Coordinates of C-alpha atoms in Angstrom, one line a residue:
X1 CA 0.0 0.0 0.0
X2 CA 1.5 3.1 -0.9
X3 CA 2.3 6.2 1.4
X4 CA 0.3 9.0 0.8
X5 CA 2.5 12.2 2.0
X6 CA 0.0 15.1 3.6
X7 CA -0.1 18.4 2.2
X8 CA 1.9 21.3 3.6
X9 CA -0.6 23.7 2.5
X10 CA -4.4 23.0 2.4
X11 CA -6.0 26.1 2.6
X12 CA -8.7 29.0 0.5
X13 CA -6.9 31.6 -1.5
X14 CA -8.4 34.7 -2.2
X15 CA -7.8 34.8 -6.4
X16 CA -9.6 37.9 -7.7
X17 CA -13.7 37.8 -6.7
X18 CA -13.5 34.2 -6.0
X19 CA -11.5 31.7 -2.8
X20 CA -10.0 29.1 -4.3
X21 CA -9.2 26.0 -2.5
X22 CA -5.5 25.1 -2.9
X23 CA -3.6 22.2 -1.9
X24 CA 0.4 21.7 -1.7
X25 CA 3.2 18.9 -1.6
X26 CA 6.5 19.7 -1.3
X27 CA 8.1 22.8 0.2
X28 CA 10.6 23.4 -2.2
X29 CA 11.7 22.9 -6.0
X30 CA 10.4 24.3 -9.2
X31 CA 6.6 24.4 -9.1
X32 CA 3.9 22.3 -11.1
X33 CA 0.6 23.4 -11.0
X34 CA -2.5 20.6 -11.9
X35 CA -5.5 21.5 -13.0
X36 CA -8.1 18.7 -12.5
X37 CA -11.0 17.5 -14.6
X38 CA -15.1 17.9 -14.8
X39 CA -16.6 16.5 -11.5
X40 CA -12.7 16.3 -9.8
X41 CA -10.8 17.6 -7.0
X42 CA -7.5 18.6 -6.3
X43 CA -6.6 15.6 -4.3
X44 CA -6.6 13.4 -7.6
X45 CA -3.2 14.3 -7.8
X46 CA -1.8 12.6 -4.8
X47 CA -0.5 9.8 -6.4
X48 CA 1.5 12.3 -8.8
X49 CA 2.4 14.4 -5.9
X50 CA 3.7 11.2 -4.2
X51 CA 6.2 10.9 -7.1
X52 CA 7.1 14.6 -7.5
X53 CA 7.3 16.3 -3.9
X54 CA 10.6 15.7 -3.2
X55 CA 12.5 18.0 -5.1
X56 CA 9.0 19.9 -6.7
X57 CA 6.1 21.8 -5.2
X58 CA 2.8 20.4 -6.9
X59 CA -0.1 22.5 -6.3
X60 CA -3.2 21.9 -7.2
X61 CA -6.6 23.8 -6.4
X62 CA -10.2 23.1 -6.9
X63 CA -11.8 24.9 -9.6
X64 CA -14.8 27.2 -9.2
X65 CA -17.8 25.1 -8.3
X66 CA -15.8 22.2 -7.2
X67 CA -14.4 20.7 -4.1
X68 CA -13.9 23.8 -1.4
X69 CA -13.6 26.3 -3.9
X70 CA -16.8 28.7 -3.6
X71 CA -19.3 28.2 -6.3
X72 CA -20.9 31.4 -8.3
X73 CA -24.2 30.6 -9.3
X74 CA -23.0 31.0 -13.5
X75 CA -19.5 31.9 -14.9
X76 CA -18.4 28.0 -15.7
X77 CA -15.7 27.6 -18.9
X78 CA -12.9 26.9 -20.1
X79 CA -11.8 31.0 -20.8
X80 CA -13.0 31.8 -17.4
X81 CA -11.1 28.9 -16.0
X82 CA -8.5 30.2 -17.4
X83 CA -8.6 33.9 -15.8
X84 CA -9.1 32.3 -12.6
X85 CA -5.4 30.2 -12.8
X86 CA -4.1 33.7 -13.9
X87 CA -4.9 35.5 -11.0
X88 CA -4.4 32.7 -8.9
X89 CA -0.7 32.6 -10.2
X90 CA -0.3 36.0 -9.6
X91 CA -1.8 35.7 -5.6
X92 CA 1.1 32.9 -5.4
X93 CA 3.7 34.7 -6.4
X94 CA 4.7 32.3 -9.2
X95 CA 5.7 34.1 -12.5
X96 CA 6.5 30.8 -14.1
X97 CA 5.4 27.6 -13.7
X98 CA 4.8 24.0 -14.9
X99 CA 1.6 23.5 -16.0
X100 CA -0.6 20.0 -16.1
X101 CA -4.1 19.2 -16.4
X102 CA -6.0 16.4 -16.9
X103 CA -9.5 15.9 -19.1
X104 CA -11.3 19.0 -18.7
X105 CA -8.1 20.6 -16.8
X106 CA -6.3 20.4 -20.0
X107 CA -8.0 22.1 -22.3
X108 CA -7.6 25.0 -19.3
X109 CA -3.9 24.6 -19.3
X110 CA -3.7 24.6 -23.3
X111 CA -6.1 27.4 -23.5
X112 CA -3.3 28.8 -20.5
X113 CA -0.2 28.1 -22.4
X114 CA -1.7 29.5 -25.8
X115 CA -2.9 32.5 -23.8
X116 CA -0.3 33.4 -21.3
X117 CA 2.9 31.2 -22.6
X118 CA 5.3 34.0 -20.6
X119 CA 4.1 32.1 -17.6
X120 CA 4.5 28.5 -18.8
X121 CA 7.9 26.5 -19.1
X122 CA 6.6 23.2 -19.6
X123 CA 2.9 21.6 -20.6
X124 CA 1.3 18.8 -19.6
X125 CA -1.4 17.1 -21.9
X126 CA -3.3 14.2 -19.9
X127 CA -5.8 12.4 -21.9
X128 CA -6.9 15.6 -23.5
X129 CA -6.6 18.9 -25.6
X130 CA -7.7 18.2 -28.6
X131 CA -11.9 19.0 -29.7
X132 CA -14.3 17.2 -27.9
X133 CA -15.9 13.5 -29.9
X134 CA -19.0 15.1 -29.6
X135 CA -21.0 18.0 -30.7
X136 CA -23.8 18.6 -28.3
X137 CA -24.4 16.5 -24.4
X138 CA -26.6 14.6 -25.9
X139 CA -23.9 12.7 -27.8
X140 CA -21.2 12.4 -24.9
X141 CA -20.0 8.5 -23.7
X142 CA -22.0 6.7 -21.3
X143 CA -19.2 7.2 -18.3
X144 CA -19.3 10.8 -18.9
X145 CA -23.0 11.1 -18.8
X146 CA -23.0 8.7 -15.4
X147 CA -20.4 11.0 -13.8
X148 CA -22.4 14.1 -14.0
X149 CA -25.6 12.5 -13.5
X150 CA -24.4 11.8 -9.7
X151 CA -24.1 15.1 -9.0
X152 CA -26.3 16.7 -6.5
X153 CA -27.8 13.6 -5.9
X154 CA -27.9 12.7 -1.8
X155 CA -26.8 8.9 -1.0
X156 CA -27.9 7.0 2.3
X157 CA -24.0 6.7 3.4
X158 CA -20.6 7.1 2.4
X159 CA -20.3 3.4 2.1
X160 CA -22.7 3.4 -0.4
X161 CA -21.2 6.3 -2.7
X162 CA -18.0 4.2 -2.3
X163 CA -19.2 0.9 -3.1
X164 CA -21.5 2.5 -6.2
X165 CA -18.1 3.6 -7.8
X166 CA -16.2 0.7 -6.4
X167 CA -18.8 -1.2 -9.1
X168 CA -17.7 0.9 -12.3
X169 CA -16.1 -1.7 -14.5
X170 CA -13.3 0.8 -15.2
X171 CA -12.5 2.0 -11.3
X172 CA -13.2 -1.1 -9.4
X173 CA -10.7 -3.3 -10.3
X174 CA -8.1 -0.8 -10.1
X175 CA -9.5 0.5 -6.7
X176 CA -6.5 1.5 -4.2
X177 CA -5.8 4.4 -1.4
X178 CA -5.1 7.4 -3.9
X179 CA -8.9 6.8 -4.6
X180 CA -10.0 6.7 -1.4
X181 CA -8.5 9.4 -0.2
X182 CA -10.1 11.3 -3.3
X183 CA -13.3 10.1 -2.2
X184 CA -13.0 11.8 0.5
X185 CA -12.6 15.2 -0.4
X186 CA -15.3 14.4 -3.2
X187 CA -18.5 14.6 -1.1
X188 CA -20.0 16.8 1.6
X189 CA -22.0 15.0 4.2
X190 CA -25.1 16.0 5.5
X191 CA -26.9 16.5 8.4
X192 CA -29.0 13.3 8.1
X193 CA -25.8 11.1 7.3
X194 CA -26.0 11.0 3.7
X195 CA -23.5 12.3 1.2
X196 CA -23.6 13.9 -1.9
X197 CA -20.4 15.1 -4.5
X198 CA -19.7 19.0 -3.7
X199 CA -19.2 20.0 -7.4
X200 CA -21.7 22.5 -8.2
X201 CA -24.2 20.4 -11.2
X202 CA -25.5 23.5 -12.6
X203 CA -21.7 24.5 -13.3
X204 CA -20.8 21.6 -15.2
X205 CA -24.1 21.9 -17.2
X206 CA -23.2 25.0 -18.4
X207 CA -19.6 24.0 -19.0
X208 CA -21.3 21.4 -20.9
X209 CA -23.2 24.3 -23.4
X210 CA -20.1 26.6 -23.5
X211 CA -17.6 23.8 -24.6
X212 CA -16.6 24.8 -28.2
X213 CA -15.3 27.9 -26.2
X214 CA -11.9 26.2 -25.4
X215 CA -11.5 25.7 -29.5
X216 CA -8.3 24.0 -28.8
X217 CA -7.6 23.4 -32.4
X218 CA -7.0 27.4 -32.5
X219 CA -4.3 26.9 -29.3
X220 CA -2.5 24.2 -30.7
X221 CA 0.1 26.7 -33.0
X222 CA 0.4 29.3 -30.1
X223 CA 1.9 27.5 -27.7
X224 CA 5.2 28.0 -27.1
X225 CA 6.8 25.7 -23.8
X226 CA 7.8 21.8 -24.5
X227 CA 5.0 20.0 -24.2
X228 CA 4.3 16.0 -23.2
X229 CA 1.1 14.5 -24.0
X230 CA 0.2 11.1 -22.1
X231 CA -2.9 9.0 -23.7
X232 CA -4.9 6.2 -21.8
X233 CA -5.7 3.8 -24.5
X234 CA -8.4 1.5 -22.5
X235 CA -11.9 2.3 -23.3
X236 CA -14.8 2.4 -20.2
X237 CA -18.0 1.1 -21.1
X238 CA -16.8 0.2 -24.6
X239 CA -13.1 -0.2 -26.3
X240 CA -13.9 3.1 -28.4
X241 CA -15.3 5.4 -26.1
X242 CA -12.0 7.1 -24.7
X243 CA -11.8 11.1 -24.5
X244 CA -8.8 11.5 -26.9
X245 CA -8.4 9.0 -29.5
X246 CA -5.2 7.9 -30.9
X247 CA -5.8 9.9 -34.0
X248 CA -6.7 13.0 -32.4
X249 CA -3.3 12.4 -30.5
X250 CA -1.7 12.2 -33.0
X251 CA -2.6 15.5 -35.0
X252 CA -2.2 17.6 -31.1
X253 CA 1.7 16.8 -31.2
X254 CA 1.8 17.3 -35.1
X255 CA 0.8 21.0 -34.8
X256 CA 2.1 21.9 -31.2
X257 CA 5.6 22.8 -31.2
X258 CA 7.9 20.4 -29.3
X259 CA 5.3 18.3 -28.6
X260 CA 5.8 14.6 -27.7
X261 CA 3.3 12.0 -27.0
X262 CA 3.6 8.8 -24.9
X263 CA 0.5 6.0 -25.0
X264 CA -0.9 3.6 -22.4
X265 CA -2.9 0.9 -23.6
X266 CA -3.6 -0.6 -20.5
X267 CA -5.2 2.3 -18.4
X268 CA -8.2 4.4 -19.0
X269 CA -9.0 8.0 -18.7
X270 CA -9.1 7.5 -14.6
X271 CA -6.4 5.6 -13.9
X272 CA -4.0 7.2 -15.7
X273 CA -3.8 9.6 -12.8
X274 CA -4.6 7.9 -9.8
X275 CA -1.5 5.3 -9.3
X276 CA -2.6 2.3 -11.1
X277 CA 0.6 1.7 -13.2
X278 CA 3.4 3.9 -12.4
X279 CA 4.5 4.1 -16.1
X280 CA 2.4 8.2 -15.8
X281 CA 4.0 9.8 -13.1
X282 CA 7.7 8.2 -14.2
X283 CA 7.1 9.8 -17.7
X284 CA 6.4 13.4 -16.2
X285 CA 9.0 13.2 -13.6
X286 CA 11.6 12.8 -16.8
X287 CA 10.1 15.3 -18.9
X288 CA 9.8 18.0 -15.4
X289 CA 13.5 17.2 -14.8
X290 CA 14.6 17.7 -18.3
X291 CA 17.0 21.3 -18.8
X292 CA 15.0 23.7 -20.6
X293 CA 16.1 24.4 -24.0
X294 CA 17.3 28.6 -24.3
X295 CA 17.8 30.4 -27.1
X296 CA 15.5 30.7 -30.2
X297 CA 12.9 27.4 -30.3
X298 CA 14.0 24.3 -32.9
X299 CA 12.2 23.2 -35.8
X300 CA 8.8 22.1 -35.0
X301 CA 8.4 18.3 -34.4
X302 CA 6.6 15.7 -32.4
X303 CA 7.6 12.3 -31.2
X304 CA 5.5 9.4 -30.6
X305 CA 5.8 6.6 -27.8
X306 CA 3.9 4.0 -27.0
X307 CA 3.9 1.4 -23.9
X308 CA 1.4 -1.6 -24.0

């Protein structure tokens, strides 16, 4: 069972109109900061931090609407997203940092990096950045669809939330402590005993309407820091229902300069972040501790790497 290092800052940060909730491992070293997905929390980067916090502060935070961060009743997308990291940056002092996201977190870290690249050294792709397989909600994978349809619904007992996910063909058999200990900063319990997820439903839903605002196509050429894309291979429900398919890989790293992708065929779009396999956090670790390259930028090109 792994050990799962505590935070040495958990705490709300004042970040423009908004208090974001922002989570650190690590006191010192160049900092990363992870941007999670739709219906996530910071703490699904423990078993990244695990990996990292010894010679790198990892910060995450909860995006408006999720977790502990407060929750306006409208302003949810991936622009806004991004105007929230910005000023949350600037609150931390950090003039420069790593950047990472996962699913829905990396289209706000592209958008970022295309936006703001001054403040970016390095990019980090996880399972997404390129346009969405779909065109409206209606059309979105079964998984997805479950995971939001969850939200603001009570359950009898935190057992019960656990063991519902526990029974997901794609999380149970993979189950281990860095999800648990997500879990737990997932739901907010109530006064009668029952649970319920604390990201705010009516958010996501109108995430869900403003998607084609993140147009990461349009991104793809301004971004200017080294940049390492990691793909889960595994389908969910289906083999063919994964968030960024090998294809649309592909073309990300053709047209983002310095781009490199690496390919997991065993692990889906969830356990590619929470510990399963530690092929993930090895591959980040290398490309965070690689010298960044001065002087003017090479020729673009992309590499490809792929790990059964």
């Amino acid at each position: 069972m792994p050990t799962l290092i505590e935070p040495v800052r958990d705490e709300l940060v004042s970040a423009g109109e908004l208090r974001l909730h922002v989570v650190q491992w690590g006191r010192e070293g160049p900092a990363v900061v992870c941007l999670h997905g739709l219906t996530a929390n910071a703490f699904c980067f423990q078993a990244l931090a695990d990996v990292l916090a010894a010679d790198h502060r990892v910060i995450a935070y909860d995006l408006r609407g999720r977790g502990r961060s407060e929750r306006p009743a409208q302003g949810y997308s991936v622009p806004i997203h991004a105007a929230d990291l910005d000023q949350l940056l600037t609150v931390l002092g950090l003039e420069r940092v790593a950047l990472l996201g996962h699913s829905l977190g990396a289209l706000i870290a592209l958008f970022y990096a295309a936006w703001r690249p001054e403040r970016v050294s390095k990019l980090i792709l996880v399972d997404a950045g390129a346009p969405l397989p779909w065109r409206s909600p209606e059309e979105q994978p079964a998984w997805l669809s479950a995971s939001i349809a969850r939200l603001g619904m009570p359950v009898a007992s935190f057992e019960e939330y656990r063991q519902r996910l526990q029974s997901l063909p794609f999380l149970g058999p993979w189950w281990n402590a860095y999800l648990d200990r997500y879990l737990e900063h997932d739901v907010e319990r109530l006064p009668d005993g029952s649970v319920r997820s604390r990201v705010y439903r009516e958010g996501v839903l109108e995430e869900g309407r403003r998607a084609e605002e993140a147009r990461p196509r349009e991104q793809w050429e301004r971004v200017q820091a080294p940049t390492l894309v990691l793909r889960a291979g595994a389908g969910m429900f289906a083999p063919d229902d994964q968030l960024l398919s090998k294809e649309a890989a592909r073309e990300l790293v053709t047209h983002i300069r310095r781009a490199r992708l690496v390919e997991f065929g065993q692990l889906n779009h969830y356990t590619i972040i929470f510990g399963a396999d530690p092929g993930p956090a090895e591959a980040i670790r290398a490309f965070l501790s690689e010298r960044e390259e001065e002087g003017p930028e090479p020729e673009p090109e992309s590499g490809v790497q792929g790990l059964a």
